[in-house]
Amino acid sequence: MTILERIEEKKEEFVGLRRRIHEYPELSMQEIETTKLVREYLDHLRIENYPNGNQTGAVAILKGAKPGPVIGLRADMDALKLTENTNLPFASKNAGVCHACGHDLHTAVLLGTACLLKDYQPELCGTVKFLFQPAEEGYGGAKSMIANGALENPCLNYTLACHTWPEMPAGTIGVRKGAMLGASDSFKITVKGKGGHAAHPHKGIDPVVVAAHIITEIQTIVSRRVAPVDPVVITVGHLTAGTVSNIIPGEAVMEGTVRTQNPETRIQVSEYLKQLAVGTAYAMGAEAEVEYDFGYPPTMNDPKVIDWISEAVTEILGPERLLQVPVSSMGSEDFSFYLEKVPGALFRIGTYDETPESKWALHNPAIIFNEQAILTGIAGMVSSVFKISGSDMNVLKG
Ligand code: NI
């Protein structure tokens, strides 16, 4: 039997896992039932597994019969604070929480991958470490996995993850060398002026006008300080000052996000932003305090690992199902923390079909992912593990 026939044979089981996770979504660091389901299924497969050290998350280890590298496969498990709007028979039963980023599919892909690799254990070279991670959505899940030793015992040589992508058709896999997603950093600027009567601005220092200048100035970082081919986004998403129309307030506060893809540009932009805020405020007689928080680094795919994934997908799924992702996303992903330490890659699994619902953006509560993506994801993951570990690809061809 070929790998695709084996996956087809277990299709209902894998889709069923996804639907159960989808029906009971859980927020970051609260993935208790999801972790339970994952560990029960791993027990059923007779794959050694243990908690991640957190209340949620799990790690499993499968040793191949032959020597080879250690490959870490990561799936995120958390859902979003959103009310699902799909009318699916297995729609969320947890009020105000839903899987609109496809992490339910990622978890099902990794469980399906574990199931198949268990079958292939006698032919498998090396060791596979399955990382079921909590809290990808901004709550430090990757960091806590790494702090709890996810990259050690045994030490990972390579690491892989996948993510749903509603801009590619279901059944395809998307790859890209280098930056796949951006870095996501945030800042807060507090402008301190001097409050007073709105009719006598010369007796105070108006922080609202200073803040307005700073907001305009920092956009020139993108247009004038960074190369046009090097993508940067600076957005001020929150701005507050004052209470009523006839008082000049004492301070204005703005908060924003910075997205970059180049690690050096990331540092430069943080410095330009501080200089511009402090300098502009000084020039206008005010003061600016800048708090800058480095969040997720850019997700950088290792070129060699992308070559291996591309070869594996071409051999097993066919060249027409391998797509090149033309531009990286300015979104971000905490898998980047693993990639800072271990060479690896995140590939996309296409999820759209002929329905408009499948083409909504990620994080839209009405999005419906085509479940073919789960099966393609499993085929992509298993074949990539075979290729990277030097296992015999003919085994997958039946
Ligand atoms: Ni996501």
Coordinates of C-alpha atoms and ligand atoms in Angstrom, one line a residue:
M1 CA 0.0 0.0 0.0
T2 CA 1.2 3.5 -0.8
I3 CA 1.3 6.2 1.9
L4 CA -1.6 8.0 0.2
E5 CA -3.7 4.8 0.3
R6 CA -2.9 4.3 4.0
I7 CA -3.9 7.9 4.7
E8 CA -7.1 7.5 2.7
E9 CA -7.9 4.3 4.6
K10 CA -7.7 6.2 7.9
K11 CA -9.3 9.4 6.6
E12 CA -12.4 9.2 8.8
E13 CA -10.3 8.7 11.9
F14 CA -8.0 11.7 11.2
V15 CA -10.9 14.0 10.2
G16 CA -12.8 12.8 13.3
L17 CA -9.9 13.9 15.5
R18 CA -10.0 17.3 13.9
R19 CA -13.7 17.7 14.4
R20 CA -13.6 16.7 18.0
I21 CA -10.9 19.3 18.7
H22 CA -12.9 21.8 16.6
E23 CA -16.1 21.2 18.6
Y24 CA -14.4 21.9 21.9
P25 CA -11.9 24.7 21.3
E26 CA -9.8 26.0 24.2
L27 CA -7.9 29.3 24.7
S28 CA -4.2 29.6 25.1
M29 CA -2.8 27.8 28.2
Q30 CA -6.2 26.3 28.8
E31 CA -5.9 23.4 26.3
I32 CA -6.7 20.8 28.9
E33 CA -9.2 18.7 27.0
T34 CA -7.3 19.0 23.8
T35 CA -4.1 17.8 25.6
K36 CA -6.1 14.9 27.0
L37 CA -7.4 13.9 23.6
V38 CA -3.9 14.1 22.1
R39 CA -2.4 12.0 24.9
E40 CA -5.1 9.4 24.7
Y41 CA -4.6 9.0 21.0
L42 CA -0.9 8.7 21.5
D43 CA -1.5 6.0 24.1
H44 CA -3.8 4.2 21.7
L45 CA -0.9 4.3 19.1
R46 CA 1.4 3.0 21.9
I47 CA 3.7 6.0 21.4
E48 CA 5.6 7.1 24.6
N49 CA 4.3 10.6 25.7
Y50 CA 4.6 12.9 28.6
P51 CA 3.3 16.3 29.7
N52 CA 5.3 19.4 28.7
G53 CA 5.8 20.6 32.2
N54 CA 2.9 23.0 31.8
Q55 CA -0.7 22.2 32.6
T56 CA -1.2 21.8 28.9
G57 CA 0.8 20.6 26.0
A58 CA 2.5 17.2 25.4
V59 CA 5.7 15.7 24.0
A60 CA 5.9 12.3 22.4
I61 CA 8.9 10.3 21.2
L62 CA 9.1 7.7 18.4
K63 CA 12.4 5.9 17.8
G64 CA 12.9 4.5 14.3
A65 CA 14.5 1.1 14.0
K66 CA 17.5 2.5 12.2
P67 CA 19.9 5.2 13.2
G68 CA 19.4 8.8 12.0
P69 CA 18.8 12.4 13.0
V70 CA 16.3 13.7 15.6
I71 CA 13.4 15.6 13.9
G72 CA 11.0 17.7 16.0
L73 CA 7.5 18.1 14.6
R74 CA 5.4 20.9 16.2
A75 CA 1.7 21.5 16.2
D76 CA -0.1 24.4 18.0
M77 CA -3.3 23.6 19.7
D78 CA -5.0 26.8 21.0
A79 CA -8.1 28.5 19.7
L80 CA -9.2 32.2 19.5
K81 CA -11.5 34.4 21.5
L82 CA -14.1 34.6 18.8
T83 CA -17.7 33.4 18.3
E84 CA -17.8 30.9 15.5
N85 CA -20.1 31.7 12.6
T86 CA -20.1 28.7 10.3
N87 CA -23.2 26.5 11.0
L88 CA -21.0 23.4 10.7
P89 CA -22.5 20.4 12.5
F90 CA -19.3 20.2 14.6
A91 CA -19.1 24.0 15.2
S92 CA -17.7 25.2 18.6
K93 CA -19.7 24.3 21.7
N94 CA -17.5 26.5 23.9
A95 CA -19.1 29.9 23.8
G96 CA -17.0 32.7 22.5
V97 CA -14.1 30.4 21.5
C98 CA -13.3 29.0 18.1
H99 CA -10.7 27.5 15.9
A100 CA -10.4 30.2 13.2
C101 CA -6.7 29.8 12.7
G102 CA -6.8 26.1 11.9
H103 CA -4.8 24.9 14.9
D104 CA -7.3 22.1 15.2
L105 CA -6.1 20.9 11.7
H106 CA -2.5 21.2 12.7
T107 CA -3.1 19.0 15.8
A108 CA -4.9 16.5 13.6
V109 CA -2.1 16.5 11.1
L110 CA 0.5 15.8 13.8
L111 CA -1.7 13.0 15.3
G112 CA -2.1 11.5 11.8
T113 CA 1.6 11.8 11.2
A114 CA 2.3 10.0 14.5
C115 CA -0.1 7.2 13.5
L116 CA 1.6 6.7 10.1
L117 CA 5.1 6.9 11.4
K118 CA 4.3 4.3 14.0
D119 CA 3.3 2.0 11.2
Y120 CA 6.6 2.8 9.4
Q121 CA 8.7 2.5 12.6
P122 CA 10.7 -0.6 11.3
E123 CA 11.8 1.3 8.2
L124 CA 12.3 4.7 9.9
C125 CA 15.8 6.1 10.4
G126 CA 16.3 8.3 13.4
T127 CA 13.9 9.6 16.0
V128 CA 10.8 11.8 15.8
K129 CA 9.8 14.1 18.6
F130 CA 6.2 15.3 18.5
L131 CA 5.6 18.7 20.1
F132 CA 2.0 19.5 20.9
Q133 CA 2.3 23.1 21.9
P134 CA -0.1 25.3 23.8
A135 CA -0.6 29.0 23.4
E136 CA 0.7 30.0 20.0
E137 CA -1.7 33.0 19.9
G138 CA 0.6 35.5 21.7
Y139 CA 0.9 33.8 25.1
G140 CA 4.4 32.3 24.9
G141 CA 3.7 28.7 24.2
A142 CA 6.8 28.1 22.2
K143 CA 9.0 29.8 24.8
S144 CA 7.6 27.6 27.5
M145 CA 8.0 24.4 25.5
I146 CA 11.7 25.4 24.9
A147 CA 12.2 26.3 28.5
N148 CA 10.8 22.9 29.5
G149 CA 13.4 21.1 27.4
A150 CA 11.5 20.5 24.1
L151 CA 14.7 20.9 22.1
E152 CA 16.7 18.5 24.3
N153 CA 16.7 14.9 25.4
P154 CA 17.1 14.0 22.6
C155 CA 18.5 17.1 21.1
L156 CA 16.7 18.1 17.8
N157 CA 18.7 18.2 14.6
Y158 CA 15.8 19.6 12.5
T159 CA 12.3 20.8 13.1
L160 CA 9.1 21.2 11.0
A161 CA 5.7 22.7 11.4
C162 CA 2.8 23.4 9.0
H163 CA 0.1 26.1 8.9
T164 CA -3.2 26.3 7.1
W165 CA -3.4 28.8 4.3
P166 CA -6.7 30.0 2.7
E167 CA -4.9 31.6 -0.2
M168 CA -3.8 28.2 -1.6
P169 CA -6.1 25.4 -2.8
A170 CA -6.7 22.4 -0.6
G171 CA -4.5 19.5 -1.6
T172 CA -1.4 21.7 -2.1
I173 CA 1.7 22.4 0.0
G174 CA 3.4 25.8 -0.1
V175 CA 7.1 26.3 0.5
R176 CA 9.4 29.3 0.7
K177 CA 13.1 29.7 1.5
G178 CA 14.1 32.3 4.0
A179 CA 11.5 34.5 5.6
M180 CA 8.1 32.8 5.7
L181 CA 6.5 35.1 8.3
G182 CA 7.5 38.4 9.9
A183 CA 8.7 39.5 13.3
S184 CA 6.1 41.0 15.5
D185 CA 7.2 43.7 18.0
S186 CA 5.3 46.3 19.9
F187 CA 5.9 49.7 21.3
K188 CA 4.4 52.3 23.6
I189 CA 5.3 55.9 23.4
T190 CA 4.3 58.3 26.3
V191 CA 4.5 62.0 25.3
K192 CA 4.8 64.3 28.3
G193 CA 3.9 67.9 27.7
K194 CA 2.4 70.5 29.9
G195 CA -1.3 70.7 30.4
G196 CA -3.4 73.9 30.4
H197 CA -6.3 75.8 29.0
A198 CA -7.2 75.0 25.4
A199 CA -7.5 78.7 24.6
H200 CA -3.9 79.4 25.8
P201 CA -1.7 76.8 24.1
H202 CA 1.4 79.0 24.4
K203 CA 1.3 78.6 28.1
G204 CA 1.6 74.8 27.9
I205 CA 3.1 72.1 25.7
D206 CA 0.4 70.3 23.8
P207 CA 1.3 66.5 23.8
V208 CA -1.5 65.8 21.3
V209 CA 0.2 67.9 18.6
V210 CA 3.5 66.3 19.5
A211 CA 2.0 62.8 19.3
A212 CA 0.5 63.7 15.9
H213 CA 3.9 64.7 14.6
I214 CA 5.5 61.5 16.0
I215 CA 2.9 59.3 14.3
T216 CA 3.5 61.0 11.0
E217 CA 7.3 61.0 11.4
I218 CA 7.6 57.3 12.3
Q219 CA 6.0 56.4 8.9
T220 CA 9.0 57.9 7.2
I221 CA 11.1 55.0 8.7
V222 CA 9.3 52.8 6.2
S223 CA 9.5 55.2 3.3
R224 CA 12.9 56.8 3.8
R225 CA 15.1 54.8 6.1
V226 CA 14.5 51.2 5.0
A227 CA 15.1 49.8 1.5
P228 CA 11.9 49.6 -0.6
V229 CA 12.4 45.9 -1.1
D230 CA 12.7 45.2 2.6
P231 CA 9.2 45.0 4.0
V232 CA 8.3 46.9 7.2
V233 CA 5.0 47.8 8.7
I234 CA 4.5 50.3 11.5
T235 CA 1.0 50.7 12.8
V236 CA -0.2 52.8 15.7
G237 CA -3.3 51.0 16.7
H238 CA -4.1 52.8 20.0
L239 CA -3.9 56.5 20.9
T240 CA -5.2 58.2 24.0
A241 CA -5.0 61.7 25.4
G242 CA -7.1 64.1 27.4
T243 CA -10.6 64.1 28.6
V244 CA -12.6 67.1 27.2
S245 CA -12.3 69.5 24.3
N246 CA -11.2 72.6 26.1
I247 CA -8.3 71.3 28.2
I248 CA -4.8 70.6 26.9
P249 CA -3.8 67.3 28.6
G250 CA -0.5 66.7 30.3
E251 CA 0.3 63.6 28.2
A252 CA -0.6 61.5 25.2
V253 CA 0.0 57.7 24.9
M254 CA 0.2 55.7 21.7
E255 CA 0.7 52.0 21.2
G256 CA 1.6 50.2 18.1
T257 CA 3.1 47.2 16.3
V258 CA 6.2 46.8 14.1
R259 CA 6.4 44.0 11.6
T260 CA 9.7 43.2 9.9
Q261 CA 11.3 40.2 8.1
N262 CA 15.0 40.9 8.1
P263 CA 16.6 40.4 11.6
E264 CA 19.0 43.3 11.1
T265 CA 16.2 45.7 9.9
R266 CA 14.2 44.7 12.9
I267 CA 16.9 46.1 15.3
Q268 CA 17.5 49.2 13.1
V269 CA 13.7 50.0 13.0
S270 CA 13.5 49.8 16.8
E271 CA 16.4 52.3 17.1
Y272 CA 15.0 54.7 14.4
L273 CA 11.6 54.7 16.1
K274 CA 13.1 55.6 19.5
Q275 CA 15.3 58.4 17.9
L276 CA 12.4 59.9 16.1
A277 CA 10.0 59.8 19.0
V278 CA 12.5 61.3 21.5
G279 CA 13.9 63.7 19.0
T280 CA 10.6 65.0 17.7
A281 CA 9.3 65.5 21.2
Y282 CA 12.5 67.3 22.2
A283 CA 12.3 69.6 19.2
M284 CA 8.7 70.6 20.3
G285 CA 9.6 71.1 23.9
A286 CA 8.1 67.9 25.2
E287 CA 9.5 64.6 26.3
A288 CA 8.8 61.1 25.0
E289 CA 9.4 57.8 26.7
V290 CA 9.6 54.8 24.5
E291 CA 9.0 51.2 25.7
Y292 CA 9.9 48.7 23.0
D293 CA 9.0 45.0 23.3
F294 CA 10.6 42.5 21.0
G295 CA 7.9 39.8 20.4
Y296 CA 8.1 36.9 17.9
P297 CA 11.2 36.8 15.7
P298 CA 10.8 36.3 11.9
T299 CA 10.1 32.7 10.8
M300 CA 13.2 31.9 8.8
N301 CA 13.0 28.7 6.7
D302 CA 16.3 26.9 6.2
P303 CA 16.9 26.5 2.4
K304 CA 18.3 23.0 2.7
V305 CA 15.2 21.8 4.7
I306 CA 12.9 23.5 2.1
D307 CA 14.8 21.5 -0.7
W308 CA 14.1 18.3 1.2
I309 CA 10.4 19.1 1.8
S310 CA 10.1 20.0 -1.9
E311 CA 11.7 16.8 -3.1
A312 CA 9.5 14.7 -0.7
V313 CA 6.3 16.4 -1.7
T314 CA 7.1 16.2 -5.4
E315 CA 7.9 12.4 -5.1
I316 CA 4.8 11.5 -3.1
L317 CA 2.1 14.0 -4.0
G318 CA 3.4 15.1 -7.4
P319 CA 5.0 18.3 -8.6
E320 CA 1.6 20.0 -9.3
R321 CA 0.8 19.9 -5.7
L322 CA 3.9 21.8 -4.6
L323 CA 3.5 25.6 -4.7
Q324 CA 6.1 28.3 -4.1
V325 CA 4.8 30.9 -1.7
P326 CA 5.7 34.1 -3.6
V327 CA 5.9 36.6 -0.8
S328 CA 6.3 36.1 2.9
S329 CA 3.4 37.1 5.2
M330 CA 3.7 40.1 7.6
G331 CA 1.8 37.9 10.1
S332 CA 4.0 36.1 12.7
E333 CA 4.3 32.7 14.3
D334 CA 6.0 31.5 17.5
F335 CA 7.5 28.5 15.7
S336 CA 10.2 31.1 14.9
F337 CA 11.6 30.6 18.4
Y338 CA 12.4 27.0 17.5
L339 CA 13.9 28.0 14.2
E340 CA 16.2 30.4 16.0
K341 CA 17.9 27.4 17.6
V342 CA 17.3 24.5 15.2
P343 CA 17.3 24.5 11.4
G344 CA 13.9 23.7 10.0
A345 CA 10.9 25.1 8.1
L346 CA 7.2 25.9 8.3
F347 CA 5.3 24.9 5.2
R348 CA 1.8 26.0 4.3
I349 CA -1.1 23.6 3.7
G350 CA -3.7 24.9 1.2
T351 CA -7.3 25.0 2.5
Y352 CA -9.5 26.7 0.0
D353 CA -12.0 25.1 -2.4
E354 CA -14.9 26.5 -4.6
T355 CA -16.8 27.8 -1.6
P356 CA -16.5 31.5 -0.6
E357 CA -16.3 30.5 3.1
S358 CA -13.0 28.6 2.5
K359 CA -11.5 31.9 1.2
W360 CA -12.0 34.0 4.3
A361 CA -8.9 35.1 6.0
L362 CA -7.4 33.3 9.0
H363 CA -8.9 34.6 12.3
N364 CA -12.3 35.2 10.5
P365 CA -15.0 33.4 12.6
A366 CA -16.8 32.3 9.4
I367 CA -13.8 30.6 7.7
I368 CA -14.4 26.9 6.8
F369 CA -11.2 24.9 6.1
N370 CA -11.4 22.2 3.5
E371 CA -10.4 19.0 5.4
Q372 CA -8.4 17.6 2.4
A373 CA -5.7 19.8 3.9
I374 CA -5.4 17.4 6.9
L375 CA -4.6 14.5 4.6
T376 CA -2.2 16.5 2.5
G377 CA -0.5 17.8 5.6
I378 CA 0.0 14.3 6.9
A379 CA 1.5 13.2 3.6
G380 CA 3.7 16.2 3.5
M381 CA 4.9 15.7 7.1
V382 CA 5.6 12.0 6.9
S383 CA 7.3 12.2 3.5
S384 CA 9.5 15.1 4.7
V385 CA 10.5 13.1 7.8
F386 CA 11.5 10.2 5.5
K387 CA 13.5 12.5 3.2
I388 CA 15.3 14.4 5.9
S389 CA 16.1 11.4 8.0
G390 CA 17.5 9.4 5.0
S391 CA 14.8 6.7 5.3
D392 CA 13.9 4.7 2.1
M393 CA 11.3 6.8 0.2
N394 CA 10.3 3.6 -1.7
V395 CA 8.6 2.4 1.4
L396 CA 6.1 5.2 1.0
K397 CA 5.4 4.2 -2.6
G398 CA 4.1 0.8 -1.5
Ligands
NI1 NI -2.1 30.2 13.6

